[in-house]
mmCIF file of C-alpha atoms in Angstrom:
data_model
loop_
_atom_site.group_PDB
_atom_site.id
_atom_site.type_symbol
_atom_site.label_atom_id
_atom_site.label_comp_id
_atom_site.label_asym_id
_atom_site.label_seq_id
_atom_site.Cartn_x
_atom_site.Cartn_y
_atom_site.Cartn_z
ATOM 1 C CA UNK U 1 -29.450 -46.827 6.402
ATOM 2 C CA UNK U 2 -31.042 -44.555 9.021
ATOM 3 C CA UNK U 3 -27.923 -44.652 11.176
ATOM 4 C CA UNK U 4 -25.752 -43.820 8.144
ATOM 5 C CA UNK U 5 -27.993 -40.909 7.185
ATOM 6 C CA UNK U 6 -27.935 -39.607 10.750
ATOM 7 C CA UNK U 7 -24.131 -39.808 10.867
ATOM 8 C CA UNK U 8 -23.851 -38.021 7.519
ATOM 9 C CA UNK U 9 -26.195 -35.270 8.690
ATOM 10 C CA UNK U 10 -24.138 -34.882 11.862
ATOM 11 C CA UNK U 11 -20.949 -34.612 9.824
ATOM 12 C CA UNK U 12 -22.452 -32.003 7.499
ATOM 13 C CA UNK U 13 -23.745 -29.998 10.453
ATOM 14 C CA UNK U 14 -20.291 -30.066 12.084
ATOM 15 C CA UNK U 15 -18.677 -28.900 8.827
ATOM 16 C CA UNK U 16 -21.204 -26.074 8.511
ATOM 17 C CA UNK U 17 -20.481 -24.935 12.074
ATOM 18 C CA UNK U 18 -16.721 -25.091 11.464
ATOM 19 C CA UNK U 19 -17.077 -23.128 8.211
ATOM 20 C CA UNK U 20 -19.178 -20.510 9.992
ATOM 21 C CA UNK U 21 -16.512 -20.186 12.698
ATOM 22 C CA UNK U 22 -13.776 -19.765 10.068
ATOM 23 C CA UNK U 23 -15.765 -17.106 8.228
ATOM 24 C CA UNK U 24 -16.465 -15.264 11.476
ATOM 25 C CA UNK U 25 -12.767 -15.277 12.417
ATOM 26 C CA UNK U 26 -11.767 -14.076 8.930
ATOM 27 C CA UNK U 27 -14.309 -11.268 9.192
ATOM 28 C CA UNK U 28 -12.883 -10.241 12.563
ATOM 29 C CA UNK U 29 -9.334 -10.411 11.181
ATOM 30 C CA UNK U 30 -10.378 -8.263 8.201
ATOM 31 C CA UNK U 31 -11.851 -5.624 10.514
ATOM 32 C CA UNK U 32 -8.708 -5.664 12.661
ATOM 33 C CA UNK U 33 -6.425 -5.255 9.637
ATOM 34 C CA UNK U 34 -8.449 -2.304 8.363
ATOM 35 C CA UNK U 35 -8.250 -0.659 11.783
ATOM 36 C CA UNK U 36 -4.451 -0.980 11.739
ATOM 37 C CA UNK U 37 -4.304 1.206 8.624
ATOM 38 C CA UNK U 38 -4.231 4.909 9.581
ATOM 39 C CA UNK U 39 -6.878 7.331 8.410
ATOM 40 C CA UNK U 40 -5.964 10.541 6.531
ATOM 41 C CA UNK U 41 -6.889 12.486 9.663
ATOM 42 C CA UNK U 42 -3.486 11.488 11.077
ATOM 43 C CA UNK U 43 -1.975 14.210 8.852
ATOM 44 C CA UNK U 44 -4.761 16.748 9.270
ATOM 45 C CA UNK U 45 -3.314 20.244 9.235
ATOM 46 C CA UNK U 46 -0.131 19.027 7.533
ATOM 47 C CA UNK U 47 -1.252 17.366 4.297
ATOM 48 C CA UNK U 48 -4.331 16.635 2.207
ATOM 49 C CA UNK U 49 -4.511 12.844 1.853
ATOM 50 C CA UNK U 50 -6.898 10.431 0.155
ATOM 51 C CA UNK U 51 -6.452 6.676 0.294
ATOM 52 C CA UNK U 52 -8.341 3.526 -0.675
ATOM 53 C CA UNK U 53 -7.200 0.001 0.147
ATOM 54 C CA UNK U 54 -9.231 -3.102 -0.748
ATOM 55 C CA UNK U 55 -7.875 -6.647 -0.228
ATOM 56 C CA UNK U 56 -8.548 -9.256 -2.901
ATOM 57 C CA UNK U 57 -9.531 -11.722 -0.171
ATOM 58 C CA UNK U 58 -10.609 -11.233 3.429
ATOM 59 C CA UNK U 59 -7.012 -10.312 4.275
ATOM 60 C CA UNK U 60 -4.407 -8.618 2.119
ATOM 61 C CA UNK U 61 -0.730 -7.824 1.861
ATOM 62 C CA UNK U 62 -0.919 -4.125 0.960
ATOM 63 C CA UNK U 63 -0.021 -1.641 3.681
ATOM 64 C CA UNK U 64 0.576 2.057 4.255
ATOM 65 C CA UNK U 65 1.334 4.318 7.172
ATOM 66 C CA UNK U 66 1.950 7.991 7.987
ATOM 67 C CA UNK U 67 4.247 9.793 10.413
ATOM 68 C CA UNK U 68 4.357 13.382 11.698
ATOM 69 C CA UNK U 69 7.825 14.672 12.563
ATOM 70 C CA UNK U 70 7.047 18.252 13.549
ATOM 71 C CA UNK U 71 7.926 21.533 11.818
ATOM 72 C CA UNK U 72 5.864 20.484 8.814
ATOM 73 C CA UNK U 73 7.840 17.315 8.087
ATOM 74 C CA UNK U 74 5.785 14.260 7.197
ATOM 75 C CA UNK U 75 6.676 10.638 6.419
ATOM 76 C CA UNK U 76 4.594 8.338 4.232
ATOM 77 C CA UNK U 77 5.134 4.640 3.499
ATOM 78 C CA UNK U 78 3.330 2.243 1.185
ATOM 79 C CA UNK U 79 4.158 -1.307 0.247
ATOM 80 C CA UNK U 80 2.994 -4.617 -1.127
ATOM 81 C CA UNK U 81 3.774 -8.109 0.136
ATOM 82 C CA UNK U 82 4.274 -10.365 -2.883
ATOM 83 C CA UNK U 83 1.146 -12.440 -2.272
ATOM 84 C CA UNK U 84 -2.146 -11.975 -0.493
ATOM 85 C CA UNK U 85 -4.158 -13.756 2.158
ATOM 86 C CA UNK U 86 -3.381 -14.589 5.778
ATOM 87 C CA UNK U 87 0.416 -14.928 5.558
ATOM 88 C CA UNK U 88 0.766 -11.671 3.617
ATOM 89 C CA UNK U 89 -1.453 -9.890 6.133
ATOM 90 C CA UNK U 90 0.795 -11.010 8.995
ATOM 91 C CA UNK U 91 3.909 -9.701 7.231
ATOM 92 C CA UNK U 92 2.156 -6.417 6.424
ATOM 93 C CA UNK U 93 1.160 -6.000 10.077
ATOM 94 C CA UNK U 94 4.742 -6.634 11.167
ATOM 95 C CA UNK U 95 6.035 -4.022 8.705
ATOM 96 C CA UNK U 96 3.614 -1.412 10.040
ATOM 97 C CA UNK U 97 4.610 -2.237 13.602
ATOM 98 C CA UNK U 98 8.305 -1.941 12.713
ATOM 99 C CA UNK U 99 7.664 1.359 10.911
ATOM 100 C CA UNK U 100 6.056 2.700 14.060
ATOM 101 C CA UNK U 101 9.252 1.856 15.956
ATOM 102 C CA UNK U 102 11.941 2.927 13.478
ATOM 103 C CA UNK U 103 10.428 5.813 11.490
ATOM 104 C CA UNK U 104 11.306 9.030 13.276
ATOM 105 C CA UNK U 105 12.578 12.513 12.541
ATOM 106 C CA UNK U 106 16.252 11.653 13.003
ATOM 107 C CA UNK U 107 16.359 8.572 10.765
ATOM 108 C CA UNK U 108 16.565 8.886 6.967
ATOM 109 C CA UNK U 109 14.355 6.802 4.635
ATOM 110 C CA UNK U 110 17.177 4.441 3.650
ATOM 111 C CA UNK U 111 18.113 3.809 7.274
ATOM 112 C CA UNK U 112 14.471 3.204 8.169
ATOM 113 C CA UNK U 113 13.978 0.590 5.443
ATOM 114 C CA UNK U 114 17.231 -1.119 6.439
ATOM 115 C CA UNK U 115 16.070 -1.338 10.068
ATOM 116 C CA UNK U 116 12.678 -2.729 9.000
ATOM 117 C CA UNK U 117 14.364 -5.290 6.718
ATOM 118 C CA UNK U 118 16.714 -6.433 9.468
ATOM 119 C CA UNK U 119 13.880 -6.738 12.005
ATOM 120 C CA UNK U 120 11.913 -8.955 9.594
ATOM 121 C CA UNK U 121 14.860 -10.924 8.195
ATOM 122 C CA UNK U 122 14.079 -14.152 10.031
ATOM 123 C CA UNK U 123 10.383 -14.054 9.191
ATOM 124 C CA UNK U 124 10.995 -13.314 5.509
ATOM 125 C CA UNK U 125 13.571 -16.097 5.268
ATOM 126 C CA UNK U 126 11.337 -18.671 6.969
ATOM 127 C CA UNK U 127 8.306 -17.832 4.845
ATOM 128 C CA UNK U 128 10.325 -17.264 1.632
ATOM 129 C CA UNK U 129 8.346 -14.085 1.086
ATOM 130 C CA UNK U 130 9.390 -10.625 -0.028
ATOM 131 C CA UNK U 131 7.788 -7.216 -0.266
ATOM 132 C CA UNK U 132 8.180 -3.889 -1.988
ATOM 133 C CA UNK U 133 8.150 -0.675 0.029
ATOM 134 C CA UNK U 134 8.312 3.031 -0.743
ATOM 135 C CA UNK U 135 9.104 5.468 2.063
ATOM 136 C CA UNK U 136 9.421 9.237 1.707
ATOM 137 C CA UNK U 137 9.899 12.201 3.992
ATOM 138 C CA UNK U 138 8.489 15.559 2.884
ATOM 139 C CA UNK U 139 10.743 18.483 3.853
ATOM 140 C CA UNK U 140 8.954 21.824 3.271
ATOM 141 C CA UNK U 141 11.839 23.879 4.614
ATOM 142 C CA UNK U 142 14.135 22.500 1.917
ATOM 143 C CA UNK U 143 11.511 22.247 -0.824
ATOM 144 C CA UNK U 144 12.190 18.587 -1.493
ATOM 145 C CA UNK U 145 11.018 15.011 -1.049
ATOM 146 C CA UNK U 146 13.602 12.468 0.122
ATOM 147 C CA UNK U 147 12.787 8.817 -0.462
ATOM 148 C CA UNK U 148 13.998 5.246 -0.604
ATOM 149 C CA UNK U 149 12.204 2.774 -2.818
ATOM 150 C CA UNK U 150 12.673 -0.948 -2.248
ATOM 151 C CA UNK U 151 11.495 -2.268 -5.591
ATOM 152 C CA UNK U 152 8.105 -0.565 -5.654
ATOM 153 C CA UNK U 153 7.235 0.354 -9.266
ATOM 154 C CA UNK U 154 4.135 2.485 -8.724
ATOM 155 C CA UNK U 155 5.290 5.782 -7.231
ATOM 156 C CA UNK U 156 5.118 9.156 -8.976
ATOM 157 C CA UNK U 157 5.557 12.847 -8.383
ATOM 158 C CA UNK U 158 2.824 14.685 -10.253
ATOM 159 C CA UNK U 159 3.932 18.325 -10.669
ATOM 160 C CA UNK U 160 1.475 21.186 -11.090
ATOM 161 C CA UNK U 161 2.302 21.128 -14.824
ATOM 162 C CA UNK U 162 3.849 18.552 -17.136
ATOM 163 C CA UNK U 163 3.920 14.749 -17.057
ATOM 164 C CA UNK U 164 4.121 12.571 -13.970
ATOM 165 C CA UNK U 165 7.672 11.713 -12.875
ATOM 166 C CA UNK U 166 8.351 8.185 -11.680
ATOM 167 C CA UNK U 167 10.096 7.898 -8.317
ATOM 168 C CA UNK U 168 12.170 4.950 -9.438
ATOM 169 C CA UNK U 169 13.342 2.104 -7.194
ATOM 170 C CA UNK U 170 16.623 2.732 -5.415
ATOM 171 C CA UNK U 171 16.942 -0.790 -3.979
ATOM 172 C CA UNK U 172 15.654 -4.364 -4.425
ATOM 173 C CA UNK U 173 12.543 -5.547 -2.555
ATOM 174 C CA UNK U 174 12.898 -6.466 1.102
ATOM 175 C CA UNK U 175 13.660 -10.142 1.515
ATOM 176 C CA UNK U 176 15.517 -10.688 -1.767
ATOM 177 C CA UNK U 177 18.991 -9.391 -0.839
ATOM 178 C CA UNK U 178 20.469 -9.724 2.638
ATOM 179 C CA UNK U 179 22.452 -6.984 4.293
ATOM 180 C CA UNK U 180 22.995 -4.685 1.301
ATOM 181 C CA UNK U 181 23.026 -0.970 2.173
ATOM 182 C CA UNK U 182 20.022 1.043 1.055
ATOM 183 C CA UNK U 183 20.183 4.136 -1.107
ATOM 184 C CA UNK U 184 18.083 7.283 -1.053
ATOM 185 C CA UNK U 185 17.160 9.927 -3.585
ATOM 186 C CA UNK U 186 15.767 13.457 -3.435
ATOM 187 C CA UNK U 187 13.528 15.350 -5.836
ATOM 188 C CA UNK U 188 12.376 18.984 -5.750
ATOM 189 C CA UNK U 189 8.871 19.411 -4.431
ATOM 190 C CA UNK U 190 6.390 22.192 -5.104
ATOM 191 C CA UNK U 191 4.598 22.329 -1.782
ATOM 192 C CA UNK U 192 0.919 23.084 -2.183
ATOM 193 C CA UNK U 193 1.147 22.208 -5.894
ATOM 194 C CA UNK U 194 2.749 18.798 -6.428
ATOM 195 C CA UNK U 195 0.983 15.506 -5.748
ATOM 196 C CA UNK U 196 2.483 12.251 -4.473
ATOM 197 C CA UNK U 197 0.853 9.231 -6.112
ATOM 198 C CA UNK U 198 1.404 5.732 -4.711
ATOM 199 C CA UNK U 199 -0.376 2.578 -5.837
ATOM 200 C CA UNK U 200 -0.066 -1.197 -5.844
ATOM 201 C CA UNK U 201 -0.346 -3.514 -8.820
ATOM 202 C CA UNK U 202 -3.979 -4.274 -8.057
ATOM 203 C CA UNK U 203 -4.728 -0.946 -9.768
ATOM 204 C CA UNK U 204 -2.710 -1.395 -12.955
ATOM 205 C CA UNK U 205 -3.148 -5.170 -13.303
ATOM 206 C CA UNK U 206 -6.948 -5.159 -13.191
ATOM 207 C CA UNK U 207 -8.182 -7.050 -16.277
ATOM 208 C CA UNK U 208 -11.553 -6.662 -17.960
ATOM 209 C CA UNK U 209 -13.606 -9.405 -19.602
ATOM 210 C CA UNK U 210 -11.520 -9.175 -22.778
ATOM 211 C CA UNK U 211 -8.302 -9.814 -20.851
ATOM 212 C CA UNK U 212 -7.083 -6.214 -21.276
ATOM 213 C CA UNK U 213 -5.116 -4.630 -18.406
ATOM 214 C CA UNK U 214 -6.118 -1.271 -16.989
ATOM 215 C CA UNK U 215 -2.425 -0.344 -17.119
ATOM 216 C CA UNK U 216 -0.381 2.682 -16.143
ATOM 217 C CA UNK U 217 -1.342 4.783 -19.157
ATOM 218 C CA UNK U 218 -4.997 5.063 -18.109
ATOM 219 C CA UNK U 219 -4.046 5.863 -14.520
ATOM 220 C CA UNK U 220 -1.545 8.551 -15.495
ATOM 221 C CA UNK U 221 -3.921 10.063 -18.048
ATOM 222 C CA UNK U 222 -6.556 10.544 -15.356
ATOM 223 C CA UNK U 223 -4.026 11.952 -12.915
ATOM 224 C CA UNK U 224 -2.622 14.432 -15.405
ATOM 225 C CA UNK U 225 -6.008 15.572 -16.727
ATOM 226 C CA UNK U 226 -7.569 16.090 -13.279
ATOM 227 C CA UNK U 227 -4.522 17.113 -11.243
ATOM 228 C CA UNK U 228 -6.226 20.331 -10.112
ATOM 229 C CA UNK U 229 -8.822 18.379 -8.114
ATOM 230 C CA UNK U 230 -8.518 17.723 -4.403
ATOM 231 C CA UNK U 231 -7.006 14.288 -3.651
ATOM 232 C CA UNK U 232 -10.325 12.939 -2.358
ATOM 233 C CA UNK U 233 -12.177 13.848 -5.564
ATOM 234 C CA UNK U 234 -9.348 12.575 -7.768
ATOM 235 C CA UNK U 235 -9.362 9.273 -5.873
ATOM 236 C CA UNK U 236 -13.093 8.859 -6.527
ATOM 237 C CA UNK U 237 -12.617 9.449 -10.236
ATOM 238 C CA UNK U 238 -9.877 6.837 -10.453
ATOM 239 C CA UNK U 239 -11.993 4.309 -8.564
ATOM 240 C CA UNK U 240 -14.878 5.066 -10.939
ATOM 241 C CA UNK U 241 -12.532 4.455 -13.885
ATOM 242 C CA UNK U 242 -11.600 1.058 -12.437
ATOM 243 C CA UNK U 243 -15.237 0.120 -11.905
ATOM 244 C CA UNK U 244 -16.205 1.207 -15.418
ATOM 245 C CA UNK U 245 -13.261 -0.708 -16.890
ATOM 246 C CA UNK U 246 -14.759 -3.880 -15.443
ATOM 247 C CA UNK U 247 -13.216 -7.104 -14.275
ATOM 248 C CA UNK U 248 -12.808 -8.729 -10.889
ATOM 249 C CA UNK U 249 -9.704 -7.750 -8.876
ATOM 250 C CA UNK U 250 -7.327 -10.675 -8.386
ATOM 251 C CA UNK U 251 -4.854 -8.763 -6.240
ATOM 252 C CA UNK U 252 -5.002 -6.292 -3.370
ATOM 253 C CA UNK U 253 -5.714 -2.772 -4.576
ATOM 254 C CA UNK U 254 -4.339 0.337 -2.862
ATOM 255 C CA UNK U 255 -4.194 3.944 -4.043
ATOM 256 C CA UNK U 256 -2.753 6.838 -2.022
ATOM 257 C CA UNK U 257 -2.740 10.509 -3.071
ATOM 258 C CA UNK U 258 -1.030 13.178 -0.983
ATOM 259 C CA UNK U 259 -0.724 16.906 -1.501
ATOM 260 C CA UNK U 260 1.178 19.027 0.991
#
């Protein structure tokens, strides 16, 4: 009996040590993933940006990145891998790495997304995963925003007056259709007045204790009523709305606001 108890205690101690090691590695991986995401200071002097990104677990599949192309031109990308956890985090990291290689001043949004898709084709096929991605280039000289949207439903242009305008998908998510050419669209942009709003479904799909979704209507109502605020203050109000609504997030939550 004593030998059995000693063996059981040894086993439990070994499991506790292993669990501690796993938790420590997940914590380190979480910190690394957060450091891969750029801060708004990347666009300082070009655009006013506010962003919040919170994974549902230690690691998440939401991602975003910024690019400066000179002469006032700015690129912004946001996306969502269709799951969360370790595998999604790896895909998200690969997308950000590919964006750093392919996103440049001479390549249009549709070409950039096609290059990213092709570079990840093998990985997406092997893992049977897919992701949505929105990528836009702001062009002050032409007064427009040019974008390609691979199946991402939560992207809006919020003008200085009037309702928010959805920047609708132009293409299917990456990983669902092989080799199809990407499309791009352009919308007029009131520089210094309009606001780019990007989010993932962790915002709209948050459910409270009664099973009610936060939904798009609440998000858009807040955006339209407080559009005159700076992006940082508007972000805080939306996050406060989510907290007051209640419920535990079951998906990664990302919100990006950009005024230029």
